[in-house]
Each structure stands twice: as C-alpha cells, then as structure tokens.
Amino acid sequence: MGVGKSTVGALIAERLGCAYRDTDDDIVAAEGRSIADIFVEEGEPAFRALEKEAVRAALAGHDGVLALGGGSVLDADTRALLAGHQVVYLSMDVEEAVQRTGLNAARPLLAVNPRKQWRELMEARRHLYTEVARAVVATDGRTPDEVAQAVLDALELKEA
C-alpha cells in the first residue's frame, strides 16, 4: 500500500499500449463505497471476499496491466491464479511507506501506529509477494517513470 501501484501500473499500460485496471477500483465501483467504508461497515473478512472475486474476475476478463490490492496475496486461491502471470512486487522501506501513507484514514490497516503496523503487515506478506512475483522492483527514491521503466526492464518488455 502506498507503493505507487496505480500510478506505475497506468504508466506501464500506456507504454505498452494496453489497458490498465485496478481491482481496488473495481471493488469501489461495484460496491458504491470506499474500501475504508467496507472495512468499517463489514470488516476485513468481507472485504477480502470481495477482493478475491475482483481479482478472479479481472484475471479472467482483462488482458492488460492489472494492479492488485496489497492484501490480495493473502488468499491461496488468488496466489494460484497468479501463477503463470507476469507479476511484479513493488517494494519500499518503512520510512518511505510512512511518508507516502502517513495516517491516512483511507488506509484502514494503518490507522494507528503506522510504522509498527506497516512492518507487521510486511512481515506477514513479504514472503507471499515474493512467492507470486516474477520480479521485485524497489521504488525507494525513484520517480513513477523510473519505476515503470525498471518494471519493463525486469520483465524484458518493449514499449509499443
């Protein structure tokens, strides 16, 4: 979260001449409310079920660049669906994450003590990110354009 997946994903899609899609946007559009509201009103398990279905539908019906929410990889079925796809894990360190996300209320998993919570989330998820990723690209100190180019280079993709 806060790593720049939406910005970088859109840049990559533009450079490749294909469509861009974000499963978080799909959930918001389908539910008619923010992800933070879903967390508050229904809880994390309900959101994760919506997320799992959004990823499944997007993988089945989208042929371009797809950005997934940070918790998507928590589900084993989703990780299995990602196998064979060109998945990139955009990484960053905790200090940059806190600068980017701060105490943003729209990020319900970081509402209190963001440094500690971010570290705990990353400890729980990092091995899952690397499990599904074909490439890991660090975003620290890089512009979105530089990250997009690093992703294209890592996957050996040429611009359209």
PDB file of C-alpha atoms in Angstrom:
ATOM      1  CA  MET A   1       0.000   0.000   0.000  1.00  0.00           C
ATOM      2  CA  GLY A   2       1.251   3.433  -0.940  1.00  0.00           C
ATOM      3  CA  VAL A   3       3.941   1.933  -3.156  1.00  0.00           C
ATOM      4  CA  GLY A   4       2.571   3.611  -6.287  1.00  0.00           C
ATOM      5  CA  LYS A   5       0.992   0.601  -7.981  1.00  0.00           C
ATOM      6  CA  SER A   6      -1.853   2.620  -9.500  1.00  0.00           C
ATOM      7  CA  THR A   7       0.389   5.347 -10.904  1.00  0.00           C
ATOM      8  CA  VAL A   8       3.065   2.940 -12.097  1.00  0.00           C
ATOM      9  CA  GLY A   9       0.521   0.462 -13.488  1.00  0.00           C
ATOM     10  CA  ALA A  10      -1.120   3.173 -15.580  1.00  0.00           C
ATOM     11  CA  LEU A  11       2.279   4.318 -16.888  1.00  0.00           C
ATOM     12  CA  ILE A  12       3.255   0.778 -17.858  1.00  0.00           C
ATOM     13  CA  ALA A  13      -0.055   0.203 -19.641  1.00  0.00           C
ATOM     14  CA  GLU A  14       0.407   3.453 -21.564  1.00  0.00           C
ATOM     15  CA  ARG A  15       3.937   2.483 -22.589  1.00  0.00           C
ATOM     16  CA  LEU A  16       2.808  -0.988 -23.678  1.00  0.00           C
ATOM     17  CA  GLY A  17      -0.261   0.344 -25.492  1.00  0.00           C
ATOM     18  CA  CYS A  18      -2.715  -1.752 -23.484  1.00  0.00           C
ATOM     19  CA  ALA A  19      -5.489  -1.267 -20.953  1.00  0.00           C
ATOM     20  CA  TYR A  20      -4.966  -0.657 -17.222  1.00  0.00           C
ATOM     21  CA  ARG A  21      -7.219  -1.944 -14.458  1.00  0.00           C
ATOM     22  CA  ASP A  22      -7.069  -1.779 -10.650  1.00  0.00           C
ATOM     23  CA  THR A  23      -9.016  -4.308  -8.597  1.00  0.00           C
ATOM     24  CA  ASP A  24      -9.439  -1.790  -5.771  1.00  0.00           C
ATOM     25  CA  ASP A  25     -11.242   0.500  -8.238  1.00  0.00           C
ATOM     26  CA  ASP A  26     -13.375  -2.460  -9.363  1.00  0.00           C
ATOM     27  CA  ILE A  27     -14.457  -3.101  -5.770  1.00  0.00           C
ATOM     28  CA  VAL A  28     -15.278   0.555  -5.113  1.00  0.00           C
ATOM     29  CA  ALA A  29     -17.319   0.755  -8.345  1.00  0.00           C
ATOM     30  CA  ALA A  30     -19.203  -2.482  -7.642  1.00  0.00           C
ATOM     31  CA  GLU A  31     -19.934  -1.647  -4.005  1.00  0.00           C
ATOM     32  CA  GLY A  32     -20.586   2.080  -4.429  1.00  0.00           C
ATOM     33  CA  ARG A  33     -18.462   2.930  -1.389  1.00  0.00           C
ATOM     34  CA  SER A  34     -14.840   3.251  -0.378  1.00  0.00           C
ATOM     35  CA  ILE A  35     -12.647   0.391   0.755  1.00  0.00           C
ATOM     36  CA  ALA A  36     -12.325   2.093   4.141  1.00  0.00           C
ATOM     37  CA  ASP A  37     -16.131   2.107   4.453  1.00  0.00           C
ATOM     38  CA  ILE A  38     -16.300  -1.596   3.578  1.00  0.00           C
ATOM     39  CA  PHE A  39     -13.714  -2.356   6.285  1.00  0.00           C
ATOM     40  CA  VAL A  40     -15.610  -0.310   8.883  1.00  0.00           C
ATOM     41  CA  GLU A  41     -19.111  -1.482   7.964  1.00  0.00           C
ATOM     42  CA  GLU A  42     -18.471  -5.157   7.188  1.00  0.00           C
ATOM     43  CA  GLY A  43     -14.977  -5.982   8.433  1.00  0.00           C
ATOM     44  CA  GLU A  44     -11.835  -7.270   6.807  1.00  0.00           C
ATOM     45  CA  PRO A  45     -13.105 -10.813   6.021  1.00  0.00           C
ATOM     46  CA  ALA A  46     -15.978  -9.393   3.957  1.00  0.00           C
ATOM     47  CA  PHE A  47     -13.606  -7.090   2.113  1.00  0.00           C
ATOM     48  CA  ARG A  48     -11.182  -9.956   1.417  1.00  0.00           C
ATOM     49  CA  ALA A  49     -14.031 -11.992  -0.121  1.00  0.00           C
ATOM     50  CA  LEU A  50     -14.871  -9.055  -2.418  1.00  0.00           C
ATOM     51  CA  GLU A  51     -11.187  -8.659  -3.239  1.00  0.00           C
ATOM     52  CA  LYS A  52     -10.788 -12.342  -4.095  1.00  0.00           C
ATOM     53  CA  GLU A  53     -13.720 -12.190  -6.511  1.00  0.00           C
ATOM     54  CA  ALA A  54     -12.485  -8.924  -8.053  1.00  0.00           C
ATOM     55  CA  VAL A  55      -9.066 -10.439  -8.754  1.00  0.00           C
ATOM     56  CA  ARG A  56     -10.595 -13.626 -10.183  1.00  0.00           C
ATOM     57  CA  ALA A  57     -12.876 -11.628 -12.497  1.00  0.00           C
ATOM     58  CA  ALA A  58     -10.091  -9.286 -13.578  1.00  0.00           C
ATOM     59  CA  LEU A  59      -7.666 -12.108 -14.360  1.00  0.00           C
ATOM     60  CA  ALA A  60     -10.367 -13.853 -16.389  1.00  0.00           C
ATOM     61  CA  GLY A  61     -11.536 -10.797 -18.306  1.00  0.00           C
ATOM     62  CA  HIS A  62      -8.646  -8.337 -18.595  1.00  0.00           C
ATOM     63  CA  ASP A  63      -5.692  -8.637 -20.914  1.00  0.00           C
ATOM     64  CA  GLY A  64      -3.592  -5.624 -19.924  1.00  0.00           C
ATOM     65  CA  VAL A  65      -1.828  -4.321 -16.836  1.00  0.00           C
ATOM     66  CA  LEU A  66      -3.609  -5.197 -13.606  1.00  0.00           C
ATOM     67  CA  ALA A  67      -2.918  -3.647 -10.193  1.00  0.00           C
ATOM     68  CA  LEU A  68      -3.930  -5.672  -7.158  1.00  0.00           C
ATOM     69  CA  GLY A  69      -4.605  -4.546  -3.618  1.00  0.00           C
ATOM     70  CA  GLY A  70      -1.826  -5.282  -1.151  1.00  0.00           C
ATOM     71  CA  GLY A  71      -3.805  -7.982   0.642  1.00  0.00           C
ATOM     72  CA  SER A  72      -4.799  -9.919  -2.461  1.00  0.00           C
ATOM     73  CA  VAL A  73      -1.950 -12.374  -1.998  1.00  0.00           C
ATOM     74  CA  LEU A  74      -3.227 -13.458   1.418  1.00  0.00           C
ATOM     75  CA  ASP A  75      -5.629 -15.832  -0.334  1.00  0.00           C
ATOM     76  CA  ALA A  76      -4.113 -19.124  -1.521  1.00  0.00           C
ATOM     77  CA  ASP A  77      -6.589 -19.418  -4.414  1.00  0.00           C
ATOM     78  CA  THR A  78      -5.600 -15.960  -5.625  1.00  0.00           C
ATOM     79  CA  ARG A  79      -1.914 -16.848  -5.420  1.00  0.00           C
ATOM     80  CA  ALA A  80      -2.630 -19.953  -7.510  1.00  0.00           C
ATOM     81  CA  LEU A  81      -4.489 -17.836 -10.090  1.00  0.00           C
ATOM     82  CA  LEU A  82      -1.471 -15.520 -10.344  1.00  0.00           C
ATOM     83  CA  ALA A  83       0.848 -18.384 -11.268  1.00  0.00           C
ATOM     84  CA  GLY A  84       1.898 -18.051 -14.873  1.00  0.00           C
ATOM     85  CA  HIS A  85       1.239 -14.300 -14.964  1.00  0.00           C
ATOM     86  CA  GLN A  86       3.985 -11.680 -15.069  1.00  0.00           C
ATOM     87  CA  VAL A  87       3.602 -10.432 -11.507  1.00  0.00           C
ATOM     88  CA  VAL A  88       5.837  -7.659 -10.177  1.00  0.00           C
ATOM     89  CA  TYR A  89       6.233  -6.881  -6.495  1.00  0.00           C
ATOM     90  CA  LEU A  90       6.879  -3.159  -5.992  1.00  0.00           C
ATOM     91  CA  SER A  91       8.815  -2.855  -2.744  1.00  0.00           C
ATOM     92  CA  MET A  92       9.758   0.039  -0.460  1.00  0.00           C
ATOM     93  CA  ASP A  93      11.182   0.515   3.009  1.00  0.00           C
ATOM     94  CA  VAL A  94       9.184   1.531   6.062  1.00  0.00           C
ATOM     95  CA  GLU A  95      10.311   5.171   6.167  1.00  0.00           C
ATOM     96  CA  GLU A  96       9.198   5.782   2.599  1.00  0.00           C
ATOM     97  CA  ALA A  97       5.947   3.913   3.262  1.00  0.00           C
ATOM     98  CA  VAL A  98       5.135   6.123   6.228  1.00  0.00           C
ATOM     99  CA  GLN A  99       5.926   9.264   4.216  1.00  0.00           C
ATOM    100  CA  ARG A 100       3.619   8.099   1.439  1.00  0.00           C
ATOM    101  CA  THR A 101       0.750   6.769   3.558  1.00  0.00           C
ATOM    102  CA  GLY A 102       1.047   8.747   6.785  1.00  0.00           C
ATOM    103  CA  LEU A 103      -2.020   8.429   8.972  1.00  0.00           C
ATOM    104  CA  ASN A 104      -4.370   8.404   6.012  1.00  0.00           C
ATOM    105  CA  ALA A 105      -7.844   7.347   7.177  1.00  0.00           C
ATOM    106  CA  ALA A 106      -8.429   5.800   3.753  1.00  0.00           C
ATOM    107  CA  ARG A 107      -5.900   3.096   4.713  1.00  0.00           C
ATOM    108  CA  PRO A 108      -7.738   1.241   7.457  1.00  0.00           C
ATOM    109  CA  LEU A 109      -4.913  -1.198   8.199  1.00  0.00           C
ATOM    110  CA  LEU A 110      -2.597   1.693   9.112  1.00  0.00           C
ATOM    111  CA  ALA A 111      -4.966   3.747  11.248  1.00  0.00           C
ATOM    112  CA  VAL A 112      -2.902   3.511  14.462  1.00  0.00           C
ATOM    113  CA  ASN A 113       0.925   3.484  14.773  1.00  0.00           C
ATOM    114  CA  PRO A 114       1.581   3.230  11.025  1.00  0.00           C
ATOM    115  CA  ARG A 115       5.295   2.321  11.278  1.00  0.00           C
ATOM    116  CA  LYS A 116       4.609  -0.666  13.527  1.00  0.00           C
ATOM    117  CA  GLN A 117       1.565  -1.781  11.574  1.00  0.00           C
ATOM    118  CA  TRP A 118       3.318  -1.439   8.211  1.00  0.00           C
ATOM    119  CA  ARG A 119       6.254  -3.513   9.489  1.00  0.00           C
ATOM    120  CA  GLU A 120       3.869  -6.184  10.788  1.00  0.00           C
ATOM    121  CA  LEU A 121       1.938  -6.257   7.510  1.00  0.00           C
ATOM    122  CA  MET A 122       5.143  -6.580   5.511  1.00  0.00           C
ATOM    123  CA  GLU A 123       6.498  -9.323   7.774  1.00  0.00           C
ATOM    124  CA  ALA A 124       3.278 -11.252   7.229  1.00  0.00           C
ATOM    125  CA  ARG A 125       3.067 -10.605   3.482  1.00  0.00           C
ATOM    126  CA  ARG A 126       6.578 -10.214   2.037  1.00  0.00           C
ATOM    127  CA  HIS A 127       7.103 -13.950   1.515  1.00  0.00           C
ATOM    128  CA  LEU A 128       3.734 -14.137  -0.273  1.00  0.00           C
ATOM    129  CA  TYR A 129       4.647 -11.212  -2.535  1.00  0.00           C
ATOM    130  CA  THR A 130       7.939 -12.812  -3.475  1.00  0.00           C
ATOM    131  CA  GLU A 131       6.236 -16.197  -3.942  1.00  0.00           C
ATOM    132  CA  VAL A 132       3.987 -14.857  -6.714  1.00  0.00           C
ATOM    133  CA  ALA A 133       6.370 -12.295  -8.209  1.00  0.00           C
ATOM    134  CA  ARG A 134       8.438 -12.877 -11.296  1.00  0.00           C
ATOM    135  CA  ALA A 135      10.363  -9.690 -10.453  1.00  0.00           C
ATOM    136  CA  VAL A 136      10.868  -7.400  -7.456  1.00  0.00           C
ATOM    137  CA  VAL A 137      11.344  -3.694  -8.176  1.00  0.00           C
ATOM    138  CA  ALA A 138      12.333  -1.256  -5.423  1.00  0.00           C
ATOM    139  CA  THR A 139      10.524   2.077  -5.560  1.00  0.00           C
ATOM    140  CA  ASP A 140      12.503   3.941  -2.890  1.00  0.00           C
ATOM    141  CA  GLY A 141      13.851   7.250  -4.160  1.00  0.00           C
ATOM    142  CA  ARG A 142      12.542   6.638  -7.676  1.00  0.00           C
ATOM    143  CA  THR A 143      10.016   8.577  -9.694  1.00  0.00           C
ATOM    144  CA  PRO A 144       6.992   6.723 -11.097  1.00  0.00           C
ATOM    145  CA  ASP A 145       8.584   6.928 -14.569  1.00  0.00           C
ATOM    146  CA  GLU A 146      11.779   5.337 -13.269  1.00  0.00           C
ATOM    147  CA  VAL A 147       9.833   2.560 -11.546  1.00  0.00           C
ATOM    148  CA  ALA A 148       7.782   1.909 -14.686  1.00  0.00           C
ATOM    149  CA  GLN A 149      10.970   1.611 -16.729  1.00  0.00           C
ATOM    150  CA  ALA A 150      12.507  -0.715 -14.121  1.00  0.00           C
ATOM    151  CA  VAL A 151       9.420  -2.956 -14.349  1.00  0.00           C
ATOM    152  CA  LEU A 152       9.582  -3.070 -18.146  1.00  0.00           C
ATOM    153  CA  ASP A 153      13.295  -3.875 -17.936  1.00  0.00           C
ATOM    154  CA  ALA A 154      12.787  -6.571 -15.290  1.00  0.00           C
ATOM    155  CA  LEU A 155      10.138  -8.294 -17.409  1.00  0.00           C
ATOM    156  CA  GLU A 156      12.078  -7.654 -20.620  1.00  0.00           C
ATOM    157  CA  LEU A 157       9.093  -5.907 -22.198  1.00  0.00           C
ATOM    158  CA  LYS A 158       9.380  -3.385 -25.023  1.00  0.00           C
ATOM    159  CA  GLU A 159       7.299  -0.253 -25.297  1.00  0.00           C
ATOM    160  CA  ALA A 160       4.656  -0.149 -28.017  1.00  0.00           C
TER     161      ALA A 160
END
